[in-house]
Amino acid sequence: KDIQFAIQIYQCLGNMVNYAKYFTLYKKADNLQKLIMQKNNKQIQEEAFRRCAKAYHELDVGYLTTLVGFTSSQDVIEFATKNGLEVN
């Protein structure tokens, strides 16, 4: 079970990064798995946010909160403000 989960995480972060699936798996992870994943969560969130900002002219806060795994819309707004990105 743990090995299958690790393989799913690895596949999410391969060449074709699937941030939405990664954070869906994070929500389903048990405590030990979450602890291991948390080491890279901030970096993965930042990269996902930057890629979305580059791909889309306007970013919806609610969508980003879900997609990028932020805990609240306020976290998304704070991150965007710190990085000079515009969200609505």
PDB file of N, CA and C in Angstrom:
ATOM      1  N   LYS A   1       0.824  -1.199   0.000  1.00  0.00           N
ATOM      2  CA  LYS A   1       0.000   0.000   0.000  1.00  0.00           C
ATOM      3  C   LYS A   1       0.868   1.263   0.000  1.00  0.00           C
ATOM      4  N   ASP A   2       1.850   1.310   0.899  1.00  0.00           N
ATOM      5  CA  ASP A   2       2.718   2.484   0.981  1.00  0.00           C
ATOM      6  C   ASP A   2       3.558   2.653  -0.282  1.00  0.00           C
ATOM      7  N   ILE A   3       3.991   1.542  -0.845  1.00  0.00           N
ATOM      8  CA  ILE A   3       4.800   1.613  -2.067  1.00  0.00           C
ATOM      9  C   ILE A   3       3.955   2.122  -3.234  1.00  0.00           C
ATOM     10  N   GLN A   4       2.726   1.663  -3.325  1.00  0.00           N
ATOM     11  CA  GLN A   4       1.824   2.130  -4.384  1.00  0.00           C
ATOM     12  C   GLN A   4       1.572   3.632  -4.234  1.00  0.00           C
ATOM     13  N   PHE A   5       1.391   4.085  -3.010  1.00  0.00           N
ATOM     14  CA  PHE A   5       1.177   5.507  -2.758  1.00  0.00           C
ATOM     15  C   PHE A   5       2.405   6.310  -3.184  1.00  0.00           C
ATOM     16  N   ALA A   6       3.580   5.825  -2.835  1.00  0.00           N
ATOM     17  CA  ALA A   6       4.826   6.508  -3.203  1.00  0.00           C
ATOM     18  C   ALA A   6       4.972   6.585  -4.725  1.00  0.00           C
ATOM     19  N   ILE A   7       4.590   5.522  -5.411  1.00  0.00           N
ATOM     20  CA  ILE A   7       4.658   5.517  -6.877  1.00  0.00           C
ATOM     21  C   ILE A   7       3.705   6.551  -7.453  1.00  0.00           C
ATOM     22  N   GLN A   8       2.506   6.667  -6.896  1.00  0.00           N
ATOM     23  CA  GLN A   8       1.545   7.677  -7.360  1.00  0.00           C
ATOM     24  C   GLN A   8       2.107   9.086  -7.170  1.00  0.00           C
ATOM     25  N   ILE A   9       2.736   9.337  -6.041  1.00  0.00           N
ATOM     26  CA  ILE A   9       3.345  10.653  -5.789  1.00  0.00           C
ATOM     27  C   ILE A   9       4.453  10.905  -6.803  1.00  0.00           C
ATOM     28  N   TYR A  10       5.297   9.926  -7.017  1.00  0.00           N
ATOM     29  CA  TYR A  10       6.390  10.053  -7.978  1.00  0.00           C
ATOM     30  C   TYR A  10       5.858  10.371  -9.373  1.00  0.00           C
ATOM     31  N   GLN A  11       4.782   9.695  -9.767  1.00  0.00           N
ATOM     32  CA  GLN A  11       4.194   9.927 -11.081  1.00  0.00           C
ATOM     33  C   GLN A  11       3.613  11.336 -11.189  1.00  0.00           C
ATOM     34  N   CYS A  12       3.047  11.850 -10.116  1.00  0.00           N
ATOM     35  CA  CYS A  12       2.494  13.212 -10.128  1.00  0.00           C
ATOM     36  C   CYS A  12       3.575  14.253 -10.366  1.00  0.00           C
ATOM     37  N   LEU A  13       4.764  13.979  -9.884  1.00  0.00           N
ATOM     38  CA  LEU A  13       5.839  14.967  -9.949  1.00  0.00           C
ATOM     39  C   LEU A  13       6.848  14.671 -11.053  1.00  0.00           C
ATOM     40  N   GLY A  14       6.491  13.799 -11.973  1.00  0.00           N
ATOM     41  CA  GLY A  14       7.373  13.461 -13.092  1.00  0.00           C
ATOM     42  C   GLY A  14       7.424  14.586 -14.112  1.00  0.00           C
ATOM     43  N   ASN A  15       7.710  14.256 -15.350  1.00  0.00           N
ATOM     44  CA  ASN A  15       7.833  15.253 -16.423  1.00  0.00           C
ATOM     45  C   ASN A  15       6.555  16.074 -16.618  1.00  0.00           C
ATOM     46  N   MET A  16       5.423  15.408 -16.599  1.00  0.00           N
ATOM     47  CA  MET A  16       4.135  16.089 -16.759  1.00  0.00           C
ATOM     48  C   MET A  16       3.522  16.271 -15.372  1.00  0.00           C
ATOM     49  N   VAL A  17       3.936  17.296 -14.680  1.00  0.00           N
ATOM     50  CA  VAL A  17       3.543  17.507 -13.287  1.00  0.00           C
ATOM     51  C   VAL A  17       2.032  17.680 -13.179  1.00  0.00           C
ATOM     52  N   ASN A  18       1.432  16.938 -12.249  1.00  0.00           N
ATOM     53  CA  ASN A  18      -0.008  17.014 -12.007  1.00  0.00           C
ATOM     54  C   ASN A  18      -0.218  17.483 -10.563  1.00  0.00           C
ATOM     55  N   TYR A  19      -0.254  18.804 -10.389  1.00  0.00           N
ATOM     56  CA  TYR A  19      -0.352  19.377  -9.049  1.00  0.00           C
ATOM     57  C   TYR A  19      -1.676  19.030  -8.379  1.00  0.00           C
ATOM     58  N   ALA A  20      -2.754  19.050  -9.143  1.00  0.00           N
ATOM     59  CA  ALA A  20      -4.069  18.768  -8.563  1.00  0.00           C
ATOM     60  C   ALA A  20      -4.097  17.354  -7.991  1.00  0.00           C
ATOM     61  N   LYS A  21      -3.550  16.401  -8.710  1.00  0.00           N
ATOM     62  CA  LYS A  21      -3.533  15.026  -8.219  1.00  0.00           C
ATOM     63  C   LYS A  21      -2.626  14.904  -7.002  1.00  0.00           C
ATOM     64  N   TYR A  22      -1.503  15.588  -7.019  1.00  0.00           N
ATOM     65  CA  TYR A  22      -0.576  15.550  -5.882  1.00  0.00           C
ATOM     66  C   TYR A  22      -1.282  16.006  -4.606  1.00  0.00           C
ATOM     67  N   PHE A  23      -1.975  17.142  -4.678  1.00  0.00           N
ATOM     68  CA  PHE A  23      -2.616  17.659  -3.481  1.00  0.00           C
ATOM     69  C   PHE A  23      -3.867  16.869  -3.098  1.00  0.00           C
ATOM     70  N   THR A  24      -4.487  16.199  -4.059  1.00  0.00           N
ATOM     71  CA  THR A  24      -5.576  15.269  -3.742  1.00  0.00           C
ATOM     72  C   THR A  24      -5.019  14.077  -2.969  1.00  0.00           C
ATOM     73  N   LEU A  25      -3.893  13.567  -3.410  1.00  0.00           N
ATOM     74  CA  LEU A  25      -3.242  12.471  -2.689  1.00  0.00           C
ATOM     75  C   LEU A  25      -2.800  12.915  -1.302  1.00  0.00           C
ATOM     76  N   TYR A  26      -2.331  14.145  -1.199  1.00  0.00           N
ATOM     77  CA  TYR A  26      -1.906  14.673   0.096  1.00  0.00           C
ATOM     78  C   TYR A  26      -3.074  14.668   1.092  1.00  0.00           C
ATOM     79  N   LYS A  27      -4.238  15.064   0.628  1.00  0.00           N
ATOM     80  CA  LYS A  27      -5.412  15.082   1.503  1.00  0.00           C
ATOM     81  C   LYS A  27      -5.810  13.674   1.947  1.00  0.00           C
ATOM     82  N   LYS A  28      -5.543  12.668   1.115  1.00  0.00           N
ATOM     83  CA  LYS A  28      -5.897  11.286   1.423  1.00  0.00           C
ATOM     84  C   LYS A  28      -4.817  10.560   2.224  1.00  0.00           C
ATOM     85  N   ALA A  29      -3.639  11.145   2.331  1.00  0.00           N
ATOM     86  CA  ALA A  29      -2.505  10.484   2.971  1.00  0.00           C
ATOM     87  C   ALA A  29      -2.731  10.304   4.468  1.00  0.00           C
ATOM     88  N   ASP A  30      -2.101   9.264   5.008  1.00  0.00           N
ATOM     89  CA  ASP A  30      -2.151   9.104   6.462  1.00  0.00           C
ATOM     90  C   ASP A  30      -1.122  10.063   7.079  1.00  0.00           C
ATOM     91  N   ASN A  31      -1.063  10.108   8.390  1.00  0.00           N
ATOM     92  CA  ASN A  31      -0.225  11.100   9.078  1.00  0.00           C
ATOM     93  C   ASN A  31       1.255  10.992   8.726  1.00  0.00           C
ATOM     94  N   LEU A  32       1.781   9.790   8.658  1.00  0.00           N
ATOM     95  CA  LEU A  32       3.196   9.621   8.329  1.00  0.00           C
ATOM     96  C   LEU A  32       3.486  10.068   6.900  1.00  0.00           C
ATOM     97  N   GLN A  33       2.614   9.697   5.982  1.00  0.00           N
ATOM     98  CA  GLN A  33       2.791  10.101   4.587  1.00  0.00           C
ATOM     99  C   GLN A  33       2.735  11.618   4.459  1.00  0.00           C
ATOM    100  N   LYS A  34       1.778  12.250   5.155  1.00  0.00           N
ATOM    101  CA  LYS A  34       1.675  13.717   5.119  1.00  0.00           C
ATOM    102  C   LYS A  34       2.929  14.368   5.661  1.00  0.00           C
ATOM    103  N   LEU A  35       3.457  13.814   6.734  1.00  0.00           N
ATOM    104  CA  LEU A  35       4.661  14.364   7.332  1.00  0.00           C
ATOM    105  C   LEU A  35       5.817  14.370   6.335  1.00  0.00           C
ATOM    106  N   ILE A  36       5.947  13.281   5.606  1.00  0.00           N
ATOM    107  CA  ILE A  36       7.012  13.184   4.597  1.00  0.00           C
ATOM    108  C   ILE A  36       6.750  14.168   3.457  1.00  0.00           C
ATOM    109  N   MET A  37       5.503  14.266   3.011  1.00  0.00           N
ATOM    110  CA  MET A  37       5.165  15.137   1.890  1.00  0.00           C
ATOM    111  C   MET A  37       5.298  16.612   2.251  1.00  0.00           C
ATOM    112  N   GLN A  38       5.093  16.958   3.510  1.00  0.00           N
ATOM    113  CA  GLN A  38       5.138  18.363   3.925  1.00  0.00           C
ATOM    114  C   GLN A  38       6.493  19.005   3.702  1.00  0.00           C
ATOM    115  N   LYS A  39       7.528  18.207   3.662  1.00  0.00           N
ATOM    116  CA  LYS A  39       8.872  18.754   3.441  1.00  0.00           C
ATOM    117  C   LYS A  39       8.962  19.529   2.133  1.00  0.00           C
ATOM    118  N   ASN A  40       8.191  19.107   1.134  1.00  0.00           N
ATOM    119  CA  ASN A  40       8.271  19.737  -0.188  1.00  0.00           C
ATOM    120  C   ASN A  40       7.016  20.511  -0.568  1.00  0.00           C
ATOM    121  N   ASN A  41       5.995  20.511   0.269  1.00  0.00           N
ATOM    122  CA  ASN A  41       4.724  21.132  -0.106  1.00  0.00           C
ATOM    123  C   ASN A  41       4.855  22.598  -0.484  1.00  0.00           C
ATOM    124  N   LYS A  42       5.567  23.380   0.298  1.00  0.00           N
ATOM    125  CA  LYS A  42       5.670  24.816   0.019  1.00  0.00           C
ATOM    126  C   LYS A  42       6.324  25.049  -1.342  1.00  0.00           C
ATOM    127  N   GLN A  43       7.387  24.335  -1.611  1.00  0.00           N
ATOM    128  CA  GLN A  43       8.081  24.473  -2.899  1.00  0.00           C
ATOM    129  C   GLN A  43       7.159  24.056  -4.045  1.00  0.00           C
ATOM    130  N   ILE A  44       6.419  22.978  -3.871  1.00  0.00           N
ATOM    131  CA  ILE A  44       5.510  22.496  -4.917  1.00  0.00           C
ATOM    132  C   ILE A  44       4.370  23.489  -5.120  1.00  0.00           C
ATOM    133  N   GLN A  45       3.838  24.047  -4.023  1.00  0.00           N
ATOM    134  CA  GLN A  45       2.776  25.052  -4.138  1.00  0.00           C
ATOM    135  C   GLN A  45       3.265  26.272  -4.900  1.00  0.00           C
ATOM    136  N   GLU A  46       4.440  26.739  -4.564  1.00  0.00           N
ATOM    137  CA  GLU A  46       4.986  27.922  -5.227  1.00  0.00           C
ATOM    138  C   GLU A  46       5.194  27.672  -6.719  1.00  0.00           C
ATOM    139  N   GLU A  47       5.737  26.527  -7.058  1.00  0.00           N
ATOM    140  CA  GLU A  47       5.971  26.200  -8.474  1.00  0.00           C
ATOM    141  C   GLU A  47       4.650  26.082  -9.227  1.00  0.00           C
ATOM    142  N   ALA A  48       3.667  25.436  -8.621  1.00  0.00           N
ATOM    143  CA  ALA A  48       2.356  25.286  -9.256  1.00  0.00           C
ATOM    144  C   ALA A  48       1.712  26.654  -9.467  1.00  0.00           C
ATOM    145  N   PHE A  49       1.799  27.504  -8.467  1.00  0.00           N
ATOM    146  CA  PHE A  49       1.219  28.836  -8.559  1.00  0.00           C
ATOM    147  C   PHE A  49       1.884  29.633  -9.671  1.00  0.00           C
ATOM    148  N   ARG A  50       3.200  29.587  -9.741  1.00  0.00           N
ATOM    149  CA  ARG A  50       3.922  30.327 -10.782  1.00  0.00           C
ATOM    150  C   ARG A  50       3.565  29.821 -12.186  1.00  0.00           C
ATOM    151  N   ARG A  51       3.443  28.519 -12.328  1.00  0.00           N
ATOM    152  CA  ARG A  51       3.077  27.969 -13.639  1.00  0.00           C
ATOM    153  C   ARG A  51       1.666  28.382 -14.038  1.00  0.00           C
ATOM    154  N   CYS A  52       0.750  28.383 -13.079  1.00  0.00           N
ATOM    155  CA  CYS A  52      -0.626  28.820 -13.365  1.00  0.00           C
ATOM    156  C   CYS A  52      -0.642  30.295 -13.744  1.00  0.00           C
ATOM    157  N   ALA A  53       0.128  31.093 -13.031  1.00  0.00           N
ATOM    158  CA  ALA A  53       0.174  32.534 -13.308  1.00  0.00           C
ATOM    159  C   ALA A  53       0.735  32.799 -14.702  1.00  0.00           C
ATOM    160  N   LYS A  54       1.687  31.993 -15.102  1.00  0.00           N
ATOM    161  CA  LYS A  54       2.294  32.154 -16.425  1.00  0.00           C
ATOM    162  C   LYS A  54       1.327  31.715 -17.529  1.00  0.00           C
ATOM    163  N   ALA A  55       0.528  30.698 -17.253  1.00  0.00           N
ATOM    164  CA  ALA A  55      -0.362  30.134 -18.266  1.00  0.00           C
ATOM    165  C   ALA A  55      -1.670  30.908 -18.422  1.00  0.00           C
ATOM    166  N   TYR A  56      -2.135  31.528 -17.346  1.00  0.00           N
ATOM    167  CA  TYR A  56      -3.437  32.191 -17.363  1.00  0.00           C
ATOM    168  C   TYR A  56      -3.276  33.667 -17.010  1.00  0.00           C
ATOM    169  N   HIS A  57      -4.053  34.511 -17.682  1.00  0.00           N
ATOM    170  CA  HIS A  57      -3.970  35.949 -17.411  1.00  0.00           C
ATOM    171  C   HIS A  57      -4.635  36.307 -16.092  1.00  0.00           C
ATOM    172  N   GLU A  58      -5.777  35.697 -15.822  1.00  0.00           N
ATOM    173  CA  GLU A  58      -6.478  35.953 -14.567  1.00  0.00           C
ATOM    174  C   GLU A  58      -6.598  34.654 -13.796  1.00  0.00           C
ATOM    175  N   LEU A  59      -6.327  34.722 -12.514  1.00  0.00           N
ATOM    176  CA  LEU A  59      -6.381  33.538 -11.678  1.00  0.00           C
ATOM    177  C   LEU A  59      -7.511  33.667 -10.667  1.00  0.00           C
ATOM    178  N   ASP A  60      -8.344  32.636 -10.592  1.00  0.00           N
ATOM    179  CA  ASP A  60      -9.445  32.611  -9.643  1.00  0.00           C
ATOM    180  C   ASP A  60      -8.940  32.041  -8.317  1.00  0.00           C
ATOM    181  N   VAL A  61      -9.178  32.771  -7.235  1.00  0.00           N
ATOM    182  CA  VAL A  61      -8.669  32.391  -5.920  1.00  0.00           C
ATOM    183  C   VAL A  61      -9.212  31.036  -5.483  1.00  0.00           C
ATOM    184  N   GLY A  62     -10.499  30.811  -5.656  1.00  0.00           N
ATOM    185  CA  GLY A  62     -11.099  29.546  -5.243  1.00  0.00           C
ATOM    186  C   GLY A  62     -10.500  28.357  -5.970  1.00  0.00           C
ATOM    187  N   TYR A  63     -10.306  28.519  -7.277  1.00  0.00           N
ATOM    188  CA  TYR A  63      -9.720  27.448  -8.083  1.00  0.00           C
ATOM    189  C   TYR A  63      -8.293  27.162  -7.632  1.00  0.00           C
ATOM    190  N   LEU A  64      -7.516  28.211  -7.428  1.00  0.00           N
ATOM    191  CA  LEU A  64      -6.126  28.029  -7.004  1.00  0.00           C
ATOM    192  C   LEU A  64      -6.026  27.397  -5.624  1.00  0.00           C
ATOM    193  N   THR A  65      -6.947  27.762  -4.739  1.00  0.00           N
ATOM    194  CA  THR A  65      -6.929  27.192  -3.396  1.00  0.00           C
ATOM    195  C   THR A  65      -7.022  25.676  -3.476  1.00  0.00           C
ATOM    196  N   THR A  66      -7.901  25.188  -4.330  1.00  0.00           N
ATOM    197  CA  THR A  66      -8.084  23.746  -4.503  1.00  0.00           C
ATOM    198  C   THR A  66      -6.930  23.127  -5.284  1.00  0.00           C
ATOM    199  N   LEU A  67      -6.592  23.716  -6.400  1.00  0.00           N
ATOM    200  CA  LEU A  67      -5.582  23.146  -7.287  1.00  0.00           C
ATOM    201  C   LEU A  67      -4.208  23.068  -6.640  1.00  0.00           C
ATOM    202  N   VAL A  68      -3.814  24.123  -5.984  1.00  0.00           N
ATOM    203  CA  VAL A  68      -2.444  24.240  -5.490  1.00  0.00           C
ATOM    204  C   VAL A  68      -2.320  23.804  -4.032  1.00  0.00           C
ATOM    205  N   GLY A  69      -3.410  23.420  -3.415  1.00  0.00           N
ATOM    206  CA  GLY A  69      -3.335  22.843  -2.078  1.00  0.00           C
ATOM    207  C   GLY A  69      -3.157  23.830  -0.946  1.00  0.00           C
ATOM    208  N   PHE A  70      -3.488  25.097  -1.175  1.00  0.00           N
ATOM    209  CA  PHE A  70      -3.461  26.046  -0.074  1.00  0.00           C
ATOM    210  C   PHE A  70      -4.615  25.728   0.868  1.00  0.00           C
ATOM    211  N   THR A  71      -4.490  26.120   2.129  1.00  0.00           N
ATOM    212  CA  THR A  71      -5.535  25.791   3.099  1.00  0.00           C
ATOM    213  C   THR A  71      -6.689  26.776   3.071  1.00  0.00           C
ATOM    214  N   SER A  72      -6.451  27.984   2.566  1.00  0.00           N
ATOM    215  CA  SER A  72      -7.531  28.973   2.516  1.00  0.00           C
ATOM    216  C   SER A  72      -7.291  29.956   1.376  1.00  0.00           C
ATOM    217  N   SER A  73      -8.346  30.659   1.012  1.00  0.00           N
ATOM    218  CA  SER A  73      -8.231  31.688  -0.022  1.00  0.00           C
ATOM    219  C   SER A  73      -7.293  32.801   0.429  1.00  0.00           C
ATOM    220  N   GLN A  74      -7.297  33.085   1.715  1.00  0.00           N
ATOM    221  CA  GLN A  74      -6.415  34.131   2.251  1.00  0.00           C
ATOM    222  C   GLN A  74      -4.948  33.768   2.024  1.00  0.00           C
ATOM    223  N   ASP A  75      -4.604  32.490   2.164  1.00  0.00           N
ATOM    224  CA  ASP A  75      -3.227  32.052   1.902  1.00  0.00           C
ATOM    225  C   ASP A  75      -2.837  32.313   0.452  1.00  0.00           C
ATOM    226  N   VAL A  76      -3.766  32.071  -0.469  1.00  0.00           N
ATOM    227  CA  VAL A  76      -3.514  32.311  -1.893  1.00  0.00           C
ATOM    228  C   VAL A  76      -3.275  33.795  -2.141  1.00  0.00           C
ATOM    229  N   ILE A  77      -4.123  34.638  -1.563  1.00  0.00           N
ATOM    230  CA  ILE A  77      -4.005  36.089  -1.754  1.00  0.00           C
ATOM    231  C   ILE A  77      -2.682  36.596  -1.184  1.00  0.00           C
ATOM    232  N   GLU A  78      -2.309  36.127  -0.005  1.00  0.00           N
ATOM    233  CA  GLU A  78      -1.034  36.547   0.599  1.00  0.00           C
ATOM    234  C   GLU A  78       0.152  36.114  -0.257  1.00  0.00           C
ATOM    235  N   PHE A  79       0.105  34.876  -0.753  1.00  0.00           N
ATOM    236  CA  PHE A  79       1.200  34.397  -1.595  1.00  0.00           C
ATOM    237  C   PHE A  79       1.302  35.217  -2.878  1.00  0.00           C
ATOM    238  N   ALA A  80       0.147  35.485  -3.480  1.00  0.00           N
ATOM    239  CA  ALA A  80       0.126  36.264  -4.722  1.00  0.00           C
ATOM    240  C   ALA A  80       0.681  37.667  -4.494  1.00  0.00           C
ATOM    241  N   THR A  81       0.270  38.286  -3.410  1.00  0.00           N
ATOM    242  CA  THR A  81       0.732  39.646  -3.100  1.00  0.00           C
ATOM    243  C   THR A  81       2.244  39.669  -2.903  1.00  0.00           C
ATOM    244  N   LYS A  82       2.762  38.702  -2.169  1.00  0.00           N
ATOM    245  CA  LYS A  82       4.203  38.636  -1.915  1.00  0.00           C
ATOM    246  C   LYS A  82       5.007  38.435  -3.199  1.00  0.00           C
ATOM    247  N   ASN A  83       4.391  37.772  -4.170  1.00  0.00           N
ATOM    248  CA  ASN A  83       5.102  37.462  -5.411  1.00  0.00           C
ATOM    249  C   ASN A  83       4.697  38.342  -6.583  1.00  0.00           C
ATOM    250  N   GLY A  84       3.930  39.384  -6.311  1.00  0.00           N
ATOM    251  CA  GLY A  84       3.553  40.323  -7.361  1.00  0.00           C
ATOM    252  C   GLY A  84       2.619  39.752  -8.412  1.00  0.00           C
ATOM    253  N   LEU A  85       1.798  38.785  -8.019  1.00  0.00           N
ATOM    254  CA  LEU A  85       0.874  38.161  -8.951  1.00  0.00           C
ATOM    255  C   LEU A  85      -0.541  38.676  -8.669  1.00  0.00           C
ATOM    256  N   GLU A  86      -1.346  38.732  -9.715  1.00  0.00           N
ATOM    257  CA  GLU A  86      -2.699  39.267  -9.594  1.00  0.00           C
ATOM    258  C   GLU A  86      -3.710  38.123  -9.594  1.00  0.00           C
ATOM    259  N   VAL A  87      -4.583  38.127  -8.594  1.00  0.00           N
ATOM    260  CA  VAL A  87      -5.656  37.134  -8.521  1.00  0.00           C
ATOM    261  C   VAL A  87      -6.973  37.873  -8.348  1.00  0.00           C
ATOM    262  N   ASN A  88      -8.086  37.159  -8.654  1.00  0.00           N
ATOM    263  CA  ASN A  88      -9.406  37.768  -8.453  1.00  0.00           C
ATOM    264  C   ASN A  88     -10.348  36.771  -7.826  1.00  0.00           C
TER     265      ASN A  88
END
